XYZ file of N, CA and C in Angstrom:
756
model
N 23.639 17.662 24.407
C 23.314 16.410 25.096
C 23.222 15.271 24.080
N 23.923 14.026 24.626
C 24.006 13.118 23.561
C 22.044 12.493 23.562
N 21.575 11.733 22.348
C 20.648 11.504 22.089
C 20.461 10.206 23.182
N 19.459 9.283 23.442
C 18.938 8.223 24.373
C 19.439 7.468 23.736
N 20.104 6.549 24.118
C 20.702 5.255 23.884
C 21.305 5.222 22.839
N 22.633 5.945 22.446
C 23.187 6.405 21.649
C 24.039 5.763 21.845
N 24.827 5.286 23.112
C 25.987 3.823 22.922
C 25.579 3.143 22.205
N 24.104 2.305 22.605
C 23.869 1.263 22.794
C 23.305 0.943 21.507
N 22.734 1.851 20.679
C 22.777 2.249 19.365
C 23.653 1.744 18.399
N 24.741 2.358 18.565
C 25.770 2.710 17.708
C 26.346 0.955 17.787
N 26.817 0.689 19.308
C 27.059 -0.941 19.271
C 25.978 -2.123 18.953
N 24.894 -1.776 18.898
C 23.907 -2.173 18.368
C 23.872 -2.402 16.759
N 24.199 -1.204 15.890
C 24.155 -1.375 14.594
C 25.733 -1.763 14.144
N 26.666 -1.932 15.215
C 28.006 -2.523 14.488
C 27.403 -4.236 14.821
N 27.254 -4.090 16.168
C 26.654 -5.997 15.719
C 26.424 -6.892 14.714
N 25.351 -5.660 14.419
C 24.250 -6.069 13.485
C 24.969 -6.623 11.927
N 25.855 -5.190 11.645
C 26.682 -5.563 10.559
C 27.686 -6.416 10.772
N 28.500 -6.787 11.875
C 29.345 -7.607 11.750
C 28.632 -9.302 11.272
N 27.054 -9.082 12.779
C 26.545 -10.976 12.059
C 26.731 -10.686 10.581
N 25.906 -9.601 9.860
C 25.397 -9.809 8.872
C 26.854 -10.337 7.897
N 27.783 -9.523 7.874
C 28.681 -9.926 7.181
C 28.841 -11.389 7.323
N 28.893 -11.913 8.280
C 29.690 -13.308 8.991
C 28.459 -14.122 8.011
N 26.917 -13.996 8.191
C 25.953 -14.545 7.404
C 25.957 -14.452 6.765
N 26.483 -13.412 5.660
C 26.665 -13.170 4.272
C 27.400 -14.318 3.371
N 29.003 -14.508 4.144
C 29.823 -15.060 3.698
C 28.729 -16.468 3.320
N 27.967 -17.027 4.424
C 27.411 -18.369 3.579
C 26.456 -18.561 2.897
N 26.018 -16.979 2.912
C 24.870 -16.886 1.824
C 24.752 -17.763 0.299
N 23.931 -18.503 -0.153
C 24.324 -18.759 -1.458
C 25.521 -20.023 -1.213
N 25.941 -20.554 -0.403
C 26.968 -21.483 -0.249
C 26.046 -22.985 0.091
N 26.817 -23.919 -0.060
C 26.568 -25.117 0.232
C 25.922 -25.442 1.937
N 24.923 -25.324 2.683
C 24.522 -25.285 3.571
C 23.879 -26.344 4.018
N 23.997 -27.283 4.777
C 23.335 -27.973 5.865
C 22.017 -27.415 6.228
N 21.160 -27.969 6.056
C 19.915 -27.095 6.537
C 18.834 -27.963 7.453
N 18.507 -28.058 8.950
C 18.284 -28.808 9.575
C 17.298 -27.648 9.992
N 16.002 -28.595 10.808
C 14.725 -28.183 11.099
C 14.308 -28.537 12.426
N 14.565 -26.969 12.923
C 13.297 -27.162 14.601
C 12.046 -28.003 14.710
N 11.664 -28.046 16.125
C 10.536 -28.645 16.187
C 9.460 -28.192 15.491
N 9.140 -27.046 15.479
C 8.041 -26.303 14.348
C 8.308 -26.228 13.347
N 9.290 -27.003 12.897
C 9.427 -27.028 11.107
C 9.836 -25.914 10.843
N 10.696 -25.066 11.425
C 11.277 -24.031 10.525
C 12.877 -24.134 10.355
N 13.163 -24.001 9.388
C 15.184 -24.348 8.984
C 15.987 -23.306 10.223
N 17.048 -24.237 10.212
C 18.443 -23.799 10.780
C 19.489 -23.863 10.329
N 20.316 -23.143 10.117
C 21.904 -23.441 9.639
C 22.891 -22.780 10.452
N 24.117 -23.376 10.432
C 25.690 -23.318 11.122
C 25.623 -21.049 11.057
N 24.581 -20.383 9.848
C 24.680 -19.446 9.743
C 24.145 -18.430 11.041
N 23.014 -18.998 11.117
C 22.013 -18.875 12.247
C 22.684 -18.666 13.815
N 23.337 -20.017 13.862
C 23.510 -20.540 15.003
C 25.071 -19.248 15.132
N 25.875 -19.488 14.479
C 27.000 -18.022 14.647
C 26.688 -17.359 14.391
N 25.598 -16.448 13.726
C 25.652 -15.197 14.100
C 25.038 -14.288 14.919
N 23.907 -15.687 15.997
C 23.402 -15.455 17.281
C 24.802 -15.238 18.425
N 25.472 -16.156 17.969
C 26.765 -15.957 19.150
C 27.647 -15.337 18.876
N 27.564 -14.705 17.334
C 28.373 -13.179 17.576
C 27.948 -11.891 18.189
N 26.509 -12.236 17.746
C 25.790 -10.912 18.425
C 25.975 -10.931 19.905
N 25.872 -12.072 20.591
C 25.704 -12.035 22.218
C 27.352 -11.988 22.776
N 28.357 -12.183 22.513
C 29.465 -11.734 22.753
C 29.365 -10.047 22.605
N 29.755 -9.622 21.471
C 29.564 -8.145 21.174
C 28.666 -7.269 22.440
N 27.614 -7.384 22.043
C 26.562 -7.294 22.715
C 26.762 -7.186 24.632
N 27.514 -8.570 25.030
C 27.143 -9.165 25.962
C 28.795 -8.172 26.891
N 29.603 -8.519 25.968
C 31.160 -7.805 26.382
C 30.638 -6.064 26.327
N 29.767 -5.425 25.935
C 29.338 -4.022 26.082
C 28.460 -3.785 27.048
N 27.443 -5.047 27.308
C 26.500 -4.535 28.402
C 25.998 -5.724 29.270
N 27.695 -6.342 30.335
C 27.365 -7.330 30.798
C 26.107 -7.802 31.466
N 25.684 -6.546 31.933
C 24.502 -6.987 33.133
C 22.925 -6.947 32.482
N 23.081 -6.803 30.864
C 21.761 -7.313 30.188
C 21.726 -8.275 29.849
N 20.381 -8.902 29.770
C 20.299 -10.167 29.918
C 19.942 -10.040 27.907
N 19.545 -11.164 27.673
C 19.544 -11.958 26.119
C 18.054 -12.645 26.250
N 17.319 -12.958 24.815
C 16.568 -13.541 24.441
C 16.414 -13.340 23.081
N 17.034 -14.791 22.223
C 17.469 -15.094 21.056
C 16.721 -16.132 20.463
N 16.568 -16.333 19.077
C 15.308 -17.363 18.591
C 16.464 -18.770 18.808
N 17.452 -18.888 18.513
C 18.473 -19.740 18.403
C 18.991 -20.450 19.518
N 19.246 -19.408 20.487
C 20.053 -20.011 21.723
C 19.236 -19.534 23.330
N 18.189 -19.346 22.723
C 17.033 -18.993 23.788
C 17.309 -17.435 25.003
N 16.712 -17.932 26.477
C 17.122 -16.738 27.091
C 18.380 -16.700 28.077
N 18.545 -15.637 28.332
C 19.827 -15.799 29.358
C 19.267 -14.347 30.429
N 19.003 -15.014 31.592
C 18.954 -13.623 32.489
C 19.788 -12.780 32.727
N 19.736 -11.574 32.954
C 19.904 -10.377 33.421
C 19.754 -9.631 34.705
N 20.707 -8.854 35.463
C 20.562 -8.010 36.530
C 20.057 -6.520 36.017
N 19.965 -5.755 34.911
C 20.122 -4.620 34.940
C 18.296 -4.113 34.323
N 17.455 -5.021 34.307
C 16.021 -4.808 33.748
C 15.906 -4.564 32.459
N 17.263 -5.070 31.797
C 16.910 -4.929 30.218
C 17.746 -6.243 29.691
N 16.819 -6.633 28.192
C 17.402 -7.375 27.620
C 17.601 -7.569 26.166
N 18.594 -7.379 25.513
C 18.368 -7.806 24.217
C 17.583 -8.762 23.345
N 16.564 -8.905 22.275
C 16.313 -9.871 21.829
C 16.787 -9.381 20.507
N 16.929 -10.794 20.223
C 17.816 -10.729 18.538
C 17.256 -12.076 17.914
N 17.381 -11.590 16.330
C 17.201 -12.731 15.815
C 18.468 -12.757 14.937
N 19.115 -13.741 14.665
C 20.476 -13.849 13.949
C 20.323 -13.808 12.448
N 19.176 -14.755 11.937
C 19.074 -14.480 10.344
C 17.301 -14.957 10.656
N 16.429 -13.339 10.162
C 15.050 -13.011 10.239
C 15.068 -13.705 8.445
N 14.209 -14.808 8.106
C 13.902 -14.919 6.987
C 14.726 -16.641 6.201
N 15.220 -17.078 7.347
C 16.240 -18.124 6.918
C 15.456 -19.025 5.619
N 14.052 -18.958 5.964
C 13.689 -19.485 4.732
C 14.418 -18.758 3.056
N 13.933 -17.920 2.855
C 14.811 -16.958 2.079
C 16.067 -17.073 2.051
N 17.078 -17.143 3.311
C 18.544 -17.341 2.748
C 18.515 -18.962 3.063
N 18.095 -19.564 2.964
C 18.355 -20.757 2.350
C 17.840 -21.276 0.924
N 17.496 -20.388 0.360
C 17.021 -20.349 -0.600
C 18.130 -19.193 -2.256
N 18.624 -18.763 -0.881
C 19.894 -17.740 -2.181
C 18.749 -16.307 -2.525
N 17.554 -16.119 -1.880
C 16.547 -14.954 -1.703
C 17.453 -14.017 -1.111
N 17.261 -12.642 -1.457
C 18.281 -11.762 -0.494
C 17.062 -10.896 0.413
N 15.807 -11.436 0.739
C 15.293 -10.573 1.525
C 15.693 -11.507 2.879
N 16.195 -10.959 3.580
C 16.696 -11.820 4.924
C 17.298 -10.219 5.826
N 17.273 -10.671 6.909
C 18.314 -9.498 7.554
C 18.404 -10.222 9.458
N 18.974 -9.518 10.156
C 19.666 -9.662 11.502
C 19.220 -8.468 11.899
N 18.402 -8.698 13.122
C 17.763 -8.171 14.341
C 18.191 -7.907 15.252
N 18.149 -6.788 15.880
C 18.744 -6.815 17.521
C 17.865 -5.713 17.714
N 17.464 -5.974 19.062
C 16.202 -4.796 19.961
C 16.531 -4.685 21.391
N 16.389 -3.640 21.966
C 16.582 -3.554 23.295
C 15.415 -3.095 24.228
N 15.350 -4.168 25.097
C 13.948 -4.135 25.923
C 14.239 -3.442 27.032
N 13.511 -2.448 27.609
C 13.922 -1.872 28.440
C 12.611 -2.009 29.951
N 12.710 -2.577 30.852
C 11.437 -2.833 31.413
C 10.282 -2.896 31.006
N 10.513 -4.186 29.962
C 8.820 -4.691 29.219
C 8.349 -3.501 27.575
N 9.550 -2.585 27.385
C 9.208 -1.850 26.220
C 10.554 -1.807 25.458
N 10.364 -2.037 24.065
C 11.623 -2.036 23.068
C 11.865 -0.127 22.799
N 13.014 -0.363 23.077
C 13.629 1.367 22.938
C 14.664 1.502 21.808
N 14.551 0.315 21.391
C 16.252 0.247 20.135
C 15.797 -0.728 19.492
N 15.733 -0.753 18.266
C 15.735 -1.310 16.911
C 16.560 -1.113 16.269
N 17.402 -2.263 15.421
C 17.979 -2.620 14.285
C 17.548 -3.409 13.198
N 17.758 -3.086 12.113
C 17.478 -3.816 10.819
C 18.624 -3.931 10.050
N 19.553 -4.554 10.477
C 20.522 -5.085 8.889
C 20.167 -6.432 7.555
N 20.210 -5.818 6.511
C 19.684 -6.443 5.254
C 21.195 -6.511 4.610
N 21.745 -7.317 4.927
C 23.294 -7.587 4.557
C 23.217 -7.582 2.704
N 22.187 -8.588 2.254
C 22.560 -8.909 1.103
C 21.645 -7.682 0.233
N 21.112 -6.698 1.104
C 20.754 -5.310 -0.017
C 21.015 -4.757 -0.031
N 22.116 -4.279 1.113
C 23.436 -3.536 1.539
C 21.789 -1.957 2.148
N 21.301 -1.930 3.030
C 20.161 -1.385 3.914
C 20.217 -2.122 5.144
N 20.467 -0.990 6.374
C 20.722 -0.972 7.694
C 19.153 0.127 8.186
N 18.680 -0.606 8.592
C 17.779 0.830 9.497
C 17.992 0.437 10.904
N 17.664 1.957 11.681
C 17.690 1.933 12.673
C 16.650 2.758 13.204
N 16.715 2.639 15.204
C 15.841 3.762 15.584
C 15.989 3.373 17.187
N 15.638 4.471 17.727
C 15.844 4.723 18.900
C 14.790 5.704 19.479
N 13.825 5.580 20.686
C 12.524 5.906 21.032
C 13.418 7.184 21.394
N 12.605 8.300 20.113
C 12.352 9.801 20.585
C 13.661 10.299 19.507
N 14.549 9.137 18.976
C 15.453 9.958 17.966
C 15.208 10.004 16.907
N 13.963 9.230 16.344
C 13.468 9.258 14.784
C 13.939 7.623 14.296
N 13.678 7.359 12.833
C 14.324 6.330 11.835
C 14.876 6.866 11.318
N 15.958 5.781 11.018
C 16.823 6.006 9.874
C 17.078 4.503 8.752
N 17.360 5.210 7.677
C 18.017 3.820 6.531
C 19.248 4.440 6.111
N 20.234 3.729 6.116
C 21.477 4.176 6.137
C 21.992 5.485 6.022
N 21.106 5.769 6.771
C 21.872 7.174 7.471
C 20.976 8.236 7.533
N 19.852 8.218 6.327
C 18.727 9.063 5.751
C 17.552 8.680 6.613
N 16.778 9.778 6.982
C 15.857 9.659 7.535
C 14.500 8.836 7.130
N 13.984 7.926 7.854
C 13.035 6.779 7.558
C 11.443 7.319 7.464
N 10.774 7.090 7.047
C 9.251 8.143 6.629
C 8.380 7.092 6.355
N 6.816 6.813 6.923
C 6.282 5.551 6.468
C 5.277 6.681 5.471
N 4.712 5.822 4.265
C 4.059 6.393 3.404
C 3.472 7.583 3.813
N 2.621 8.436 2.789
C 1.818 9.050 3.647
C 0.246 9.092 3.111
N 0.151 7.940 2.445
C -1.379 7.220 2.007
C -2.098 7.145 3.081
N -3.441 7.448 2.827
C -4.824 7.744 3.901
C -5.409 6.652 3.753
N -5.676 5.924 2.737
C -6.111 4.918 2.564
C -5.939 3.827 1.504
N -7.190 2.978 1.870
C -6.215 1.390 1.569
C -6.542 1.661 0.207
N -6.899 1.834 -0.673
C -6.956 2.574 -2.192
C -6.001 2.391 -2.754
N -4.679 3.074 -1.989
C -3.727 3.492 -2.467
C -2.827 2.338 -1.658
N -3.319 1.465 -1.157
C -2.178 0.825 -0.377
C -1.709 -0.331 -1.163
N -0.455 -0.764 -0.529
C -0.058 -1.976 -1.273
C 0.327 -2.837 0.025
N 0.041 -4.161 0.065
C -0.436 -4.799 1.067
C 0.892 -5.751 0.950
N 1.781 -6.181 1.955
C 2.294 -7.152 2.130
C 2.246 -8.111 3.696
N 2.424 -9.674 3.220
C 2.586 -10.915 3.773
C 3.465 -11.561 3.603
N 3.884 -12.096 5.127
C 5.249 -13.144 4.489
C 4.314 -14.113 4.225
N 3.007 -14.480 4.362
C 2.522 -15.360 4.160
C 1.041 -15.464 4.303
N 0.486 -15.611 3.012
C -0.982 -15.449 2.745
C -2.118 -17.139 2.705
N -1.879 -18.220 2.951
C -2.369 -19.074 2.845
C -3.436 -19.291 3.686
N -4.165 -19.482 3.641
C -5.478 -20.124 4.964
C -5.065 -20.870 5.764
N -4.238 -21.558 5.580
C -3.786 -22.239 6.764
C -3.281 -21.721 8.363
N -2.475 -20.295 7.804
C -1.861 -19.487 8.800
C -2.785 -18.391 9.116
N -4.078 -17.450 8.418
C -4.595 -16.778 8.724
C -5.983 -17.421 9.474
N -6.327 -18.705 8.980
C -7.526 -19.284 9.711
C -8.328 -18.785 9.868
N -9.136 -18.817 11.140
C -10.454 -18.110 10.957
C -10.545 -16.973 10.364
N -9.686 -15.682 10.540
C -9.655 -14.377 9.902
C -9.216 -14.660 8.361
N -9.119 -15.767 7.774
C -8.965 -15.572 6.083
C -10.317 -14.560 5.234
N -11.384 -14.885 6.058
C -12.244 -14.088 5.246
C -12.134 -12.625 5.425
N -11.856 -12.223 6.553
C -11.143 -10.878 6.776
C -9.951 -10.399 5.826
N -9.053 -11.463 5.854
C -7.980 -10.957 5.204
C -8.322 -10.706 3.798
N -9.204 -11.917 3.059
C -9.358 -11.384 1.949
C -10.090 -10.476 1.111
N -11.427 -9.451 2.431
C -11.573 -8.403 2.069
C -10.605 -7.647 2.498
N -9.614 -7.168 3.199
C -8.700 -6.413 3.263
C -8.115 -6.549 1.584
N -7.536 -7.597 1.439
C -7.183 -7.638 0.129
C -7.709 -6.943 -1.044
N -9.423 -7.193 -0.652
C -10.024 -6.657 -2.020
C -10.122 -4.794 -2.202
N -9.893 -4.504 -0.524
C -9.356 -3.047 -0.580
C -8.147 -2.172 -1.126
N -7.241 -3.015 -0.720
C -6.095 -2.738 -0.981
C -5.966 -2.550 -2.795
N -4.653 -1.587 -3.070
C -4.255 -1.303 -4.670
C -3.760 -2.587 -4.709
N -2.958 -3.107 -3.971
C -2.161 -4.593 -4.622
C -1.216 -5.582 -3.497
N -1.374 -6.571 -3.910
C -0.653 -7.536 -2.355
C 0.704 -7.787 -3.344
N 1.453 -7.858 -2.360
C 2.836 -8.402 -2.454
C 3.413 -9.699 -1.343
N 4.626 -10.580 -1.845
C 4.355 -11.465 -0.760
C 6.292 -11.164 0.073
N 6.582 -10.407 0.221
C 7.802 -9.463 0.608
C 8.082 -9.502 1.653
N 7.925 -10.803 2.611
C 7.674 -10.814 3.713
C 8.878 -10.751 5.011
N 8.634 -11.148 6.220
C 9.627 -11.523 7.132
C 9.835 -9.751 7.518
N 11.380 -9.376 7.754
C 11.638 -8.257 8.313
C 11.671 -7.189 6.615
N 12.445 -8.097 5.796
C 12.152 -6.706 4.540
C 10.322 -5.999 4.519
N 9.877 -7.008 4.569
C 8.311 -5.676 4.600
C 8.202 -5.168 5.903
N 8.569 -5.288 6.204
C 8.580 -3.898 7.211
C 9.447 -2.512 7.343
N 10.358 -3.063 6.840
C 11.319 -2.643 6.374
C 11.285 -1.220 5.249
N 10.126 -2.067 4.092
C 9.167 -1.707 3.566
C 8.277 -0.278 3.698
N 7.609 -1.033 4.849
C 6.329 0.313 5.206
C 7.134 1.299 6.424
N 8.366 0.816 7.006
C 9.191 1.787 7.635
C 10.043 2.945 6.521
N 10.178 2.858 5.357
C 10.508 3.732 4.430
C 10.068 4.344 3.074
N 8.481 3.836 3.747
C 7.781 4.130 3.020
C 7.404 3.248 1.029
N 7.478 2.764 1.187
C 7.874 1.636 0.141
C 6.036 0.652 -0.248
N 6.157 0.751 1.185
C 4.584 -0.317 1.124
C 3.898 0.082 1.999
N 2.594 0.378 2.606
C 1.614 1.078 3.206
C 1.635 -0.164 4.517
N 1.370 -1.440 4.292
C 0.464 -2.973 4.997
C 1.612 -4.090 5.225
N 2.205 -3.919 6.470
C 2.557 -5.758 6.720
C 1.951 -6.164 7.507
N 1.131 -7.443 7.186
C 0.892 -8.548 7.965
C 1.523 -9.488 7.723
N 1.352 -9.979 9.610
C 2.231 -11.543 9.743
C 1.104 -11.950 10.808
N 0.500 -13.753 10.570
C -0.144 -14.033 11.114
C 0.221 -15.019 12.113
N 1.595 -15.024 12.285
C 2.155 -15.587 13.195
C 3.467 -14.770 13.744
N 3.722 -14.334 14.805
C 5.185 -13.785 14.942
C 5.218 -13.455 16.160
N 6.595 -14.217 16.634
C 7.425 -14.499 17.583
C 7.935 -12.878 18.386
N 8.189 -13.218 19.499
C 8.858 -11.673 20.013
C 10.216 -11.466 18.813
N 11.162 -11.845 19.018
C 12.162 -12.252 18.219
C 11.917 -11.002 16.563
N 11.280 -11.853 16.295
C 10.375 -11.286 15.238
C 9.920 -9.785 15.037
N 9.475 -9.244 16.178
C 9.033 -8.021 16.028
C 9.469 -6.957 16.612
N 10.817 -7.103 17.650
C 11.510 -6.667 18.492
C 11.891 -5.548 18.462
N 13.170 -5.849 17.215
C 13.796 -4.588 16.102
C 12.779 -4.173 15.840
N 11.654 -4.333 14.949
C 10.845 -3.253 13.701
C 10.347 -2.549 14.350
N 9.317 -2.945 15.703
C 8.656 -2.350 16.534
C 8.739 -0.566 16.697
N 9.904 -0.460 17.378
C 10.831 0.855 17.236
C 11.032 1.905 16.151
N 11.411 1.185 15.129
C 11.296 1.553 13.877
C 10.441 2.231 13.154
N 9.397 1.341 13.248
C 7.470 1.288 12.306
C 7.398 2.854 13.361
N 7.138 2.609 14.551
C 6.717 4.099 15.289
C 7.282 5.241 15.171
N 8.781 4.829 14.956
C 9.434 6.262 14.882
C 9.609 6.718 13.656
N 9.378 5.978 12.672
C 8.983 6.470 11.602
C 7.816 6.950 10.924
N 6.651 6.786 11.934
C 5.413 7.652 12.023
C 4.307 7.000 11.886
N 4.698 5.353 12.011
C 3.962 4.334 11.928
C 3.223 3.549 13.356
N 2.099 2.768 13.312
C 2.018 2.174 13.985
C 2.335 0.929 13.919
N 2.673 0.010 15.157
C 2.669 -1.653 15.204
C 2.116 -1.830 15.869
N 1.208 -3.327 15.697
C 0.432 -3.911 16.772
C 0.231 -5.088 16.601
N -0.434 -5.932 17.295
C -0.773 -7.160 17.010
C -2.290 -7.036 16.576
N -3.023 -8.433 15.938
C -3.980 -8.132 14.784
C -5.324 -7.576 16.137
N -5.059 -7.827 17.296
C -6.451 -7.198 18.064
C -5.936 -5.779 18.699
N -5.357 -5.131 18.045
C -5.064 -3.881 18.120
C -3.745 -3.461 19.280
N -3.342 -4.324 20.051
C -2.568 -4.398 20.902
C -1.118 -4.237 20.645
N -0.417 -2.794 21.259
C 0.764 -2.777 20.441
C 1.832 -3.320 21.878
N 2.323 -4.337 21.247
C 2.699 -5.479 21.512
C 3.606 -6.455 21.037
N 5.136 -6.804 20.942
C 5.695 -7.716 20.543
C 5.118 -9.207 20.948
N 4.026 -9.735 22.067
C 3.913 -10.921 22.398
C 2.209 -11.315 21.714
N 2.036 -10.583 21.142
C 0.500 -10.935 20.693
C 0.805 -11.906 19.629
N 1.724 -12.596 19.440
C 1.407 -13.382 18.340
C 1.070 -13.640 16.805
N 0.285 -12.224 16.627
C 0.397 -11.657 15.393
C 1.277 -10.366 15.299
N 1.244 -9.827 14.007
C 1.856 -8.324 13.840
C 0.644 -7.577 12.578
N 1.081 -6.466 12.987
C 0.291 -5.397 11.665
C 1.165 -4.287 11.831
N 1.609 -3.598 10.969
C 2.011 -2.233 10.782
C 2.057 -1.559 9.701
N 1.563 -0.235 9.759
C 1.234 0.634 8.836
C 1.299 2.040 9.084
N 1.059 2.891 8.111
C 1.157 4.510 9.196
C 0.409 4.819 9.771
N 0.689 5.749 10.601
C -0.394 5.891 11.624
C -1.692 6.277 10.983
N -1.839 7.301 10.107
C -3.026 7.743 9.974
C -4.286 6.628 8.738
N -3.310 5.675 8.482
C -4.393 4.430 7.984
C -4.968 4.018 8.664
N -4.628 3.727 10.679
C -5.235 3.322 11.283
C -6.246 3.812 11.464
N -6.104 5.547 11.632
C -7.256 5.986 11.815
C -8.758 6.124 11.267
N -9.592 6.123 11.525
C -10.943 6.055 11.328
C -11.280 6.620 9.504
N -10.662 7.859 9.806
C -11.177 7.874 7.947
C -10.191 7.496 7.303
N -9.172 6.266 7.939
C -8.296 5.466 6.722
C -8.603 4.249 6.503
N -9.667 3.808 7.302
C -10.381 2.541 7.137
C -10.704 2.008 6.210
């Protein structure tokens, strides 16, 4: 018997690599770089390789609907929808940073069942699919297997008070637990604690978009995700993920 969503998979992670390539090419190139209403950058990179994904995508599974950071939502008849982000990290590739990558997740009545992670410029693809495991290019995905924060190494795309606010004093005893912070942020730290690499991502702001892909991933690789009031959840606004058994009580 073929595995669960094993088309949708497979066209899922060619997507992924085709944006990424297409984003690659302007990686590091002369770029236009123009800014949403919330102050975060856009480029000509962004904007095509959202509309490569939704062609691809859209020509394989007409009757799912879309929800993209770029070109927003598009309804659906079939109770599922893709969300994608075209380039997770644009700060970074507008910057010639190679932690950046291209997202695609598949929602399946209110729950993500398919995750992608392409990292074009580190040449690392993960994937996952609810009940088939993780993978990083090809090898099976494993989140640490540290008990506690001792041993952990903590990453943020972004540590300032401004974005953690009231919980800064929280965050920075978490900090003082932790072996060491890193600031590795966006989809590579997760990326991260999905292959075991880093124990802790927090993000104190993040979009569905945002957490779509990893979601899938972080769990099936033996991890949990949630948002910061424990809620596992792409719409909470925050994110946390780590392995499962840090969450637990004697990993506190």
């Amino acid at each position: 018997m073929a595995p669960a969503y094993a088309d949708e998979l497979a066209i899922a992670r060619r997507a992924a690599e085709e944006a990424g390539r297409f984003a690659l090419g302007h990686f590091k190139t002369s770029l236009t770089v123009e800014y949403k209403g919330d102050g975060s950058p856009v480029t000509i990179a962004d904007r095509g390789a959202e509309e490569m994904l939704r062609r691809t995508l859209g020509a394989a599974f007409p009757a799912d609907g879309f929800l993209g950071e770029e070109l927003g939502e598009t309804s659906g008849t079939s109770g599922r929808r893709w969300i994608i982000d075209p380039i997770d990290g644009t700060q970074s590739f507008v910057r010639g940073v190679p932690l950046w990558g291209v997202l695609i997740a598949l929602e399946e009545h209110g729950r993500c069942v398919l995750g992608v992670v392409a990292l074009p410029a580190l040449g690392e693809t993960l994937w996952a699919a609810r009940g088939g495991g993780a993978f990083v290019n090809g090898a099976p995905a494993r989140v640490s297997t540290a008990t506690t924060l001792t041993d952990a190494t903590l990453l943020t795309s972004d540590a300032s008070p401004r974005h953690f606010g009231a919980k800064h004093a929280g965050f920075q005893r978490l900090l003082g637990q932790s072996a060491r912070h890193r600031g590795w942020g966006d989809c590579y730290g997760y990326a991260l604690v999905a292959t075991g690499r880093a124990e802790v991502m927090l993000d104190p702001l993040m979009n569905p978009w945002d957490a779509a892909a990893v979601m899938p991933i972080i769990e099936e690789a033996g991890g949990t995700f949630c948002a910061w009031d424990g809620t596992p959840t792409i719409y909470g606004g925050s994110a946390l993920a780590m392995p499962a058994a840090l969450r637990a009580p004697t990993g506190r």
